PDB file of C-alpha atoms in Angstrom:
ATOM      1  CA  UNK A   1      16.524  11.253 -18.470  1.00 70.00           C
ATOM      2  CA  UNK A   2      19.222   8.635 -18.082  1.00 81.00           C
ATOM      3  CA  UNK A   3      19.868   6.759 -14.648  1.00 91.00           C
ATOM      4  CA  UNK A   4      22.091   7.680 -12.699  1.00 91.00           C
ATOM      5  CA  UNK A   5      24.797   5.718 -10.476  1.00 91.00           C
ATOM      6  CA  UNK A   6      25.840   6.571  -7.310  1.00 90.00           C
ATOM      7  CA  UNK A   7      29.309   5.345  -7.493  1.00 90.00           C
ATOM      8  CA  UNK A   8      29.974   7.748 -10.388  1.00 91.00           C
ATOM      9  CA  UNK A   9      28.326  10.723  -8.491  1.00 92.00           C
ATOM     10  CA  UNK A  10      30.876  13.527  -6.662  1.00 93.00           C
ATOM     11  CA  UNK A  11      30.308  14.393  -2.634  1.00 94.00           C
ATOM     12  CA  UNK A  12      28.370  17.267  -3.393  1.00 93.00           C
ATOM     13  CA  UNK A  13      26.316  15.357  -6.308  1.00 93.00           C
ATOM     14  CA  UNK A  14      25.458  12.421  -3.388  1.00 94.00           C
ATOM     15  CA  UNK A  15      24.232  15.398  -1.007  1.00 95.00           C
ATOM     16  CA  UNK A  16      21.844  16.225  -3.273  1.00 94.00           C
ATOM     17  CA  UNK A  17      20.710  12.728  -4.253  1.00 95.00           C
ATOM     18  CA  UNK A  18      20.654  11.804  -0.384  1.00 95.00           C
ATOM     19  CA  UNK A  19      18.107  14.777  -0.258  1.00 95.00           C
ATOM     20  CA  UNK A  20      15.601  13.811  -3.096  1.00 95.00           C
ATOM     21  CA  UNK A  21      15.452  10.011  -1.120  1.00 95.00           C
ATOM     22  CA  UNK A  22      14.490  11.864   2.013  1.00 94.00           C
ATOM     23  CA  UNK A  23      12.318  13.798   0.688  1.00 94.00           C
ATOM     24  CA  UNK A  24      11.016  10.407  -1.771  1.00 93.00           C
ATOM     25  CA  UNK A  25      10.725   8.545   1.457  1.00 93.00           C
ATOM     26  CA  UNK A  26       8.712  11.252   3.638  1.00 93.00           C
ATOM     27  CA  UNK A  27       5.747  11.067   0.562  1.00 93.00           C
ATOM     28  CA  UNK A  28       5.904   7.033   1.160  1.00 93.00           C
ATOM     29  CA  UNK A  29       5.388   7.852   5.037  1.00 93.00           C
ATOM     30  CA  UNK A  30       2.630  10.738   4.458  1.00 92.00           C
ATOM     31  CA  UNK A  31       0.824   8.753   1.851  1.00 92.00           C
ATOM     32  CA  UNK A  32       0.412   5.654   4.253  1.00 92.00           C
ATOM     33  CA  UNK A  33       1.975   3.251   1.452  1.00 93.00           C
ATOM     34  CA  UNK A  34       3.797   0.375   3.501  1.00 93.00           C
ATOM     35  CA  UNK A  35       3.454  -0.743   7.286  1.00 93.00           C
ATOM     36  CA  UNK A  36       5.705  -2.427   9.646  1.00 93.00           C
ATOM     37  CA  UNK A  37       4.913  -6.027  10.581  1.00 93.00           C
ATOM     38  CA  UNK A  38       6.265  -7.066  13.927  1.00 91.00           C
ATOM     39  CA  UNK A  39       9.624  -8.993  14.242  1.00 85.00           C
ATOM     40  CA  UNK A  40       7.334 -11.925  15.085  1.00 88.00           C
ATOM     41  CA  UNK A  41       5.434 -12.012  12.022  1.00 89.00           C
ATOM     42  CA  UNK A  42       5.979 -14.536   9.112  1.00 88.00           C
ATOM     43  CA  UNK A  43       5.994 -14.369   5.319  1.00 91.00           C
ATOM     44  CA  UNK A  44       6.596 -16.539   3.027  1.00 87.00           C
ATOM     45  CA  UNK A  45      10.298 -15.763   1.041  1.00 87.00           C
ATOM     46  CA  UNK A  46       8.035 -16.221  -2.427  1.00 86.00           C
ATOM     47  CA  UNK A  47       5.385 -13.051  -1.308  1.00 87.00           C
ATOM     48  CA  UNK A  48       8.768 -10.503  -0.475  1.00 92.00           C
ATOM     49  CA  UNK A  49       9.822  -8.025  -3.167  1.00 94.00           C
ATOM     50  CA  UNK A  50      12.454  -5.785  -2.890  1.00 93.00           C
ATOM     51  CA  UNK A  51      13.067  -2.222  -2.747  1.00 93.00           C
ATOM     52  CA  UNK A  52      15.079   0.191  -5.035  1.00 94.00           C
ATOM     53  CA  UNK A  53      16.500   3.552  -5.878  1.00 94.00           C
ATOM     54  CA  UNK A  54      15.986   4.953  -9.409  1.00 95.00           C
ATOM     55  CA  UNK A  55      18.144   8.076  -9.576  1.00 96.00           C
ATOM     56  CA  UNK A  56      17.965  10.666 -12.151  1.00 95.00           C
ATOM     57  CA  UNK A  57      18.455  14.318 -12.970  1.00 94.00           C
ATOM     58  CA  UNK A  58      15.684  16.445 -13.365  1.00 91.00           C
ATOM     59  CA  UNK A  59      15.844  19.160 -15.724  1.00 88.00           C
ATOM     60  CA  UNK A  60      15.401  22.748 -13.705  1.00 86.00           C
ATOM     61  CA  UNK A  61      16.559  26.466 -15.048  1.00 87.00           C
ATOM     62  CA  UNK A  62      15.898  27.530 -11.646  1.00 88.00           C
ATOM     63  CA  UNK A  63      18.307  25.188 -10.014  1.00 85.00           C
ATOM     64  CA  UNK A  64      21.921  25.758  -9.905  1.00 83.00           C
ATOM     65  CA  UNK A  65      23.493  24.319 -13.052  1.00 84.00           C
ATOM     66  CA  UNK A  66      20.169  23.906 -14.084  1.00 88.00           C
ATOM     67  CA  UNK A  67      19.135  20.452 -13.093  1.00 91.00           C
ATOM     68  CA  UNK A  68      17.487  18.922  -9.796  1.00 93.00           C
ATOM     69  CA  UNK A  69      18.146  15.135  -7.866  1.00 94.00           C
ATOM     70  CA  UNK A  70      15.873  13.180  -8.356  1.00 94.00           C
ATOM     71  CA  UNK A  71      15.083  10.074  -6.967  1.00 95.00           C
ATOM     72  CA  UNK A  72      11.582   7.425  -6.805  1.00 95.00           C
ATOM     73  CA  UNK A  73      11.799   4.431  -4.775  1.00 94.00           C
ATOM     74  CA  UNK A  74      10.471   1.559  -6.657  1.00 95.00           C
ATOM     75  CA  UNK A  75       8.910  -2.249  -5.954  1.00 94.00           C
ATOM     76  CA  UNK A  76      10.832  -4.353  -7.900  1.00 93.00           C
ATOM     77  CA  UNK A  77       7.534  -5.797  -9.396  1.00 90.00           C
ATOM     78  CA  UNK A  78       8.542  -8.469 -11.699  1.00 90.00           C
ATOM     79  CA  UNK A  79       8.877 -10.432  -7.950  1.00 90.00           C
ATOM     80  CA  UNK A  80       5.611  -9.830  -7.535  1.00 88.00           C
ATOM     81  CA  UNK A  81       3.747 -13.550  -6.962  1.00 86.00           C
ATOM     82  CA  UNK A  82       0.673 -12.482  -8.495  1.00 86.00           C
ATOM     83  CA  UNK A  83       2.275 -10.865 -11.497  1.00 83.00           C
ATOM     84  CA  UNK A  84       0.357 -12.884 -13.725  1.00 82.00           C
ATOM     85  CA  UNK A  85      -2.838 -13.018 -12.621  1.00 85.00           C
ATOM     86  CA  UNK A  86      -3.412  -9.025 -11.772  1.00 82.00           C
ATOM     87  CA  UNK A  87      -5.277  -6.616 -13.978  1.00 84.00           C
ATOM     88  CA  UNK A  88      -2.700  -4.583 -15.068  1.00 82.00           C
ATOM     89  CA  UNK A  89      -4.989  -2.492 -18.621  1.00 86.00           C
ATOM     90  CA  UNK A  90      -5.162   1.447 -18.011  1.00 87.00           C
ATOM     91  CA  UNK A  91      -6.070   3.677 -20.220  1.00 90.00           C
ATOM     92  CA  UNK A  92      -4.634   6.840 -21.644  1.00 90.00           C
ATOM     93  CA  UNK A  93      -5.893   9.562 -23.728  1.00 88.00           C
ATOM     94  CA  UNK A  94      -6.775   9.148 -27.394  1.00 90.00           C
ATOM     95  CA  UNK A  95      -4.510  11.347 -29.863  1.00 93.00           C
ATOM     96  CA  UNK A  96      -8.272  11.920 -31.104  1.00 92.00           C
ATOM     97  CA  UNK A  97      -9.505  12.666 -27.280  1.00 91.00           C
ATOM     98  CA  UNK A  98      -6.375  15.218 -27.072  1.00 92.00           C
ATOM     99  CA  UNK A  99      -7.603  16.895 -30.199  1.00 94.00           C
ATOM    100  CA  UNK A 100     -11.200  17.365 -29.753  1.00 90.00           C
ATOM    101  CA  UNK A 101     -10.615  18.610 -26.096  1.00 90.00           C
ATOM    102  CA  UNK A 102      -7.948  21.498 -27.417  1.00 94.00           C
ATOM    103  CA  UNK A 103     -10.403  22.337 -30.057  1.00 95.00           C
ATOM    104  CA  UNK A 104     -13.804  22.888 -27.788  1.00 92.00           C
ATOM    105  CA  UNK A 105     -10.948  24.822 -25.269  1.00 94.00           C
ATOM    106  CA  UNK A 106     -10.222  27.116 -28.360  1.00 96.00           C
ATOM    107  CA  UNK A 107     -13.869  27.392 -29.385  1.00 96.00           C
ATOM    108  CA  UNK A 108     -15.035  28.503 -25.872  1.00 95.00           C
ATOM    109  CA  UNK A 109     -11.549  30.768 -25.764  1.00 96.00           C
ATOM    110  CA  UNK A 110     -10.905  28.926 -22.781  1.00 94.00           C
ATOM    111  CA  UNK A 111      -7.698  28.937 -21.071  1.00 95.00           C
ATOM    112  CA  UNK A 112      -5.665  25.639 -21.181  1.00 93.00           C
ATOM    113  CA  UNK A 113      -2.934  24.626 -18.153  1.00 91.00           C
ATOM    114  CA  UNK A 114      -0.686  21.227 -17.875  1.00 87.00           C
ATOM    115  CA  UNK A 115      -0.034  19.527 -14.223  1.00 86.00           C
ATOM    116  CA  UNK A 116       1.880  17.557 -12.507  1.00 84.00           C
ATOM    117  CA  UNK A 117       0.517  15.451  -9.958  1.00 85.00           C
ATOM    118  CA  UNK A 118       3.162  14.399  -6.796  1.00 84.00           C
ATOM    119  CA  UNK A 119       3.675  10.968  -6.108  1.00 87.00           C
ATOM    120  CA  UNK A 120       0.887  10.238  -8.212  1.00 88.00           C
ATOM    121  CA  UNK A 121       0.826   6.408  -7.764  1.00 88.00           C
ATOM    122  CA  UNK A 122       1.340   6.375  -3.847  1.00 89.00           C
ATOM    123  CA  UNK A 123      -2.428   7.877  -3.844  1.00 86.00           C
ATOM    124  CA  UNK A 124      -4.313   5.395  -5.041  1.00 81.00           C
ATOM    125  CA  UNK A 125      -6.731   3.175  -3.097  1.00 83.00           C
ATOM    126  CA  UNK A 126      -5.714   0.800  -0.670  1.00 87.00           C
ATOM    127  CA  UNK A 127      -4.184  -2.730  -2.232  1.00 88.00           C
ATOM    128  CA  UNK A 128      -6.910  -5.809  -2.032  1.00 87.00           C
ATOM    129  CA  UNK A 129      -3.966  -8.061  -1.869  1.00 87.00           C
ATOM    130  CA  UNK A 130      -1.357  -9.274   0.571  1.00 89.00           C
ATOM    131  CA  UNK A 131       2.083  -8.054  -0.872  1.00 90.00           C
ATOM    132  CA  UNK A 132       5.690  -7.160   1.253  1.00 94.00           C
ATOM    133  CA  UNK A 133       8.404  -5.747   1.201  1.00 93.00           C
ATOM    134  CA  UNK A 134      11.451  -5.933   2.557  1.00 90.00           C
ATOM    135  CA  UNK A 135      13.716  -2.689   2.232  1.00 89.00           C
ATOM    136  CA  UNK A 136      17.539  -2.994   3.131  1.00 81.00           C
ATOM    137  CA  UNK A 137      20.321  -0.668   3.698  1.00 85.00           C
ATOM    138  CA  UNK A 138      19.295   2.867   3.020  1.00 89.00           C
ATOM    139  CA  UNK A 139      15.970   2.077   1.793  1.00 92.00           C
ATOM    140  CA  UNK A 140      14.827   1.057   5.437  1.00 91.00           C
ATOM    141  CA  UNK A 141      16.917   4.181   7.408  1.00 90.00           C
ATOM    142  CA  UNK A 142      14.769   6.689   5.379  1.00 91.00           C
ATOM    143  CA  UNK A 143      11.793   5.030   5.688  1.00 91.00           C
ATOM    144  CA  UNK A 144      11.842   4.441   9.325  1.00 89.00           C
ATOM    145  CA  UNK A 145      12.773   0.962   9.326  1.00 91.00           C
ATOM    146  CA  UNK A 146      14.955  -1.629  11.040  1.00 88.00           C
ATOM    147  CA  UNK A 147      17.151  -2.803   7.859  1.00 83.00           C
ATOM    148  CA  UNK A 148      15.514  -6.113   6.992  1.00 83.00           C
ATOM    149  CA  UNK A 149      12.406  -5.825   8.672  1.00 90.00           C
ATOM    150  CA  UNK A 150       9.539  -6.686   6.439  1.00 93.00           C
ATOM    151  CA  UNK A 151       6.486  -4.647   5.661  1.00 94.00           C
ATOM    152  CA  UNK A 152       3.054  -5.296   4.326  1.00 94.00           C
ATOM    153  CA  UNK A 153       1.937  -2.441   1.042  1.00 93.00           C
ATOM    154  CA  UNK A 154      -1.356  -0.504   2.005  1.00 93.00           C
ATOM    155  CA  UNK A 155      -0.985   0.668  -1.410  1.00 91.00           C
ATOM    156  CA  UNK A 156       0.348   0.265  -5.097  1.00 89.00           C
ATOM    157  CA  UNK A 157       3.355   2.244  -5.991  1.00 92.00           C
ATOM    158  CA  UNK A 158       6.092   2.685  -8.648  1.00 92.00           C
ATOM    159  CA  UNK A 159       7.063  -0.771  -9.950  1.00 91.00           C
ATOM    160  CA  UNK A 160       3.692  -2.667  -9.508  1.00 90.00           C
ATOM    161  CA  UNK A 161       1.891  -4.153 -12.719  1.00 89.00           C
ATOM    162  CA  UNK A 162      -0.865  -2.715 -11.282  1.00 87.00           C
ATOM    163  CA  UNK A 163       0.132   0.873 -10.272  1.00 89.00           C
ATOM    164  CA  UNK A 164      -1.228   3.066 -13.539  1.00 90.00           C
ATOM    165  CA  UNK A 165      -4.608   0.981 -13.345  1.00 89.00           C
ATOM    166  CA  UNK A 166      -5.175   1.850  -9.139  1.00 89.00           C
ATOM    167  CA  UNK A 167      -3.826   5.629 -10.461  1.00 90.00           C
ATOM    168  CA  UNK A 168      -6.867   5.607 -13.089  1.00 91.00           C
ATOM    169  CA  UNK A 169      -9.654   4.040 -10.491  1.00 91.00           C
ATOM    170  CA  UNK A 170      -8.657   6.480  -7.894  1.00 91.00           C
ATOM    171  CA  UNK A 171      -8.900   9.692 -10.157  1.00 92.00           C
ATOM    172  CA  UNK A 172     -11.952   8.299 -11.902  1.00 93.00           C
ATOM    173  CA  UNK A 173     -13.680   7.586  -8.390  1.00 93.00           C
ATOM    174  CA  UNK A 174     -13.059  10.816  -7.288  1.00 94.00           C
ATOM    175  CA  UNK A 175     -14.249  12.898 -10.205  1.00 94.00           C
ATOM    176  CA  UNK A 176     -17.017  10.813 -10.117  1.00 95.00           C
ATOM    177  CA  UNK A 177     -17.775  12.204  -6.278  1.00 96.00           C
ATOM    178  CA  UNK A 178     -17.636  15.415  -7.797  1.00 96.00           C
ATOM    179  CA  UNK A 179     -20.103  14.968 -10.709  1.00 95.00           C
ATOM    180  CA  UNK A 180     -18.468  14.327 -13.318  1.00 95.00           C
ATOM    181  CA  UNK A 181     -19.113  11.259 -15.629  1.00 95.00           C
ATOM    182  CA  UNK A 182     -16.720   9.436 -17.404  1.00 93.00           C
ATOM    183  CA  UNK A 183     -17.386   9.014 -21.315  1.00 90.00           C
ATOM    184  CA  UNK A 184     -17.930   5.200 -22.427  1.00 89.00           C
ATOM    185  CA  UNK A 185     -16.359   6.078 -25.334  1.00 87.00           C
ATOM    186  CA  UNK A 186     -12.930   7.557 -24.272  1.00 89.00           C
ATOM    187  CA  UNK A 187     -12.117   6.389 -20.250  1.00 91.00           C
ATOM    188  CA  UNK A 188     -10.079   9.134 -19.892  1.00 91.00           C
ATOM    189  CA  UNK A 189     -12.084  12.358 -20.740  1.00 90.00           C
ATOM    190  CA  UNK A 190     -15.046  13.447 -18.026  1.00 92.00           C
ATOM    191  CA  UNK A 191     -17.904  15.893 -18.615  1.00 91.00           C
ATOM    192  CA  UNK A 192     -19.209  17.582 -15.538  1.00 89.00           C
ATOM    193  CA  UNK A 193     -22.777  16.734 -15.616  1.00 83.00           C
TER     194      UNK A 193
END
């Protein structure tokens, strides 16, 4: 999938693209990610990050001409001020990991299914750390803001260093909670125990 600009898109084209950041924008506000400060409140310019729109087409048979808007709304992390200094490692399945699981599946004639989890990074944990943002323009309309008023993340999302490691802790704690137990040797494969 190639970005997409907006200034090259038709009327009809930015209807649809105005629709995916709504509907972008509502999963931000469900999953709790970012709260208003008051007009009163004080940051420092060096601990705001920005906001933007990566826009895309999705490919979809069932949509007319076979393709879907699609847009995320992502920190620009590299403003981050603690770039350097967060934990940023998270792991991903072993070729070998992939392999061995497919194989007990087709021993056991199990049945094997692929998902997609929504918004995947907005439900991690909440952050441990102070970061803000400041969303202008658009950015702020759909998410309920005054256009340059500055809020404070509750949690990671697209764009942060840290987003695929608070992804991995949050799936991990929760299989956990429902007995499963994560193998030293690969941290992403869990046996139920």
């Amino acid at each position: 999938r190639a970005e997409v600009r907006e200034r090259s898109l038709s009327a009809d084209d930015l209807e649809k693209f105005k629709k995916a950041k709504s509907k972008e924008a509502q999963e931000w506000i469900k999953e709790l990610v970012l709260e208003a400060l008051p007009d009163h409140a004080r940051v420092p310019a060096d601990r705001l990050m920005r906001l933007r729109w990566v826009l895309t087409w999705k490919i979809d048979p069932s949509e007319p001409g076979g393709r879907k808007a699609k847009a995320r709304l992502v920190i620009l992390g590299y403003q981050d001020p603690d770039l350097t200094t967060e934990e940023s490692y998270a792991p991903t399945a072993t070729r070998t990991a992939r392999q061995v699981f497919l194989q007990k599946a087709a021993h056991l004639r199990m049945r094997v299914a692929k998902g997609d989890v929504k918004s995947a990074f907005l439900q991690g944990e909440e952050l441990d750390r102070d970061l803000f943002v400041r969303p202008t323009g658009d950015i702020a309309e759909f998410l309920g803001l005054r256009p340059g008023q500055v809020a404070i993340l509750k949690k990671s999302a697209y764009g942060l260093v840290q987003a695929p490691r608070a992804w991995h802790q949050a799936v991990n704690k929760k299989l956990q909670e429902l007995g499963w137990r994560q193998l030293e040797s690969d941290p992403c494969v869990w046996i139920l125990t």
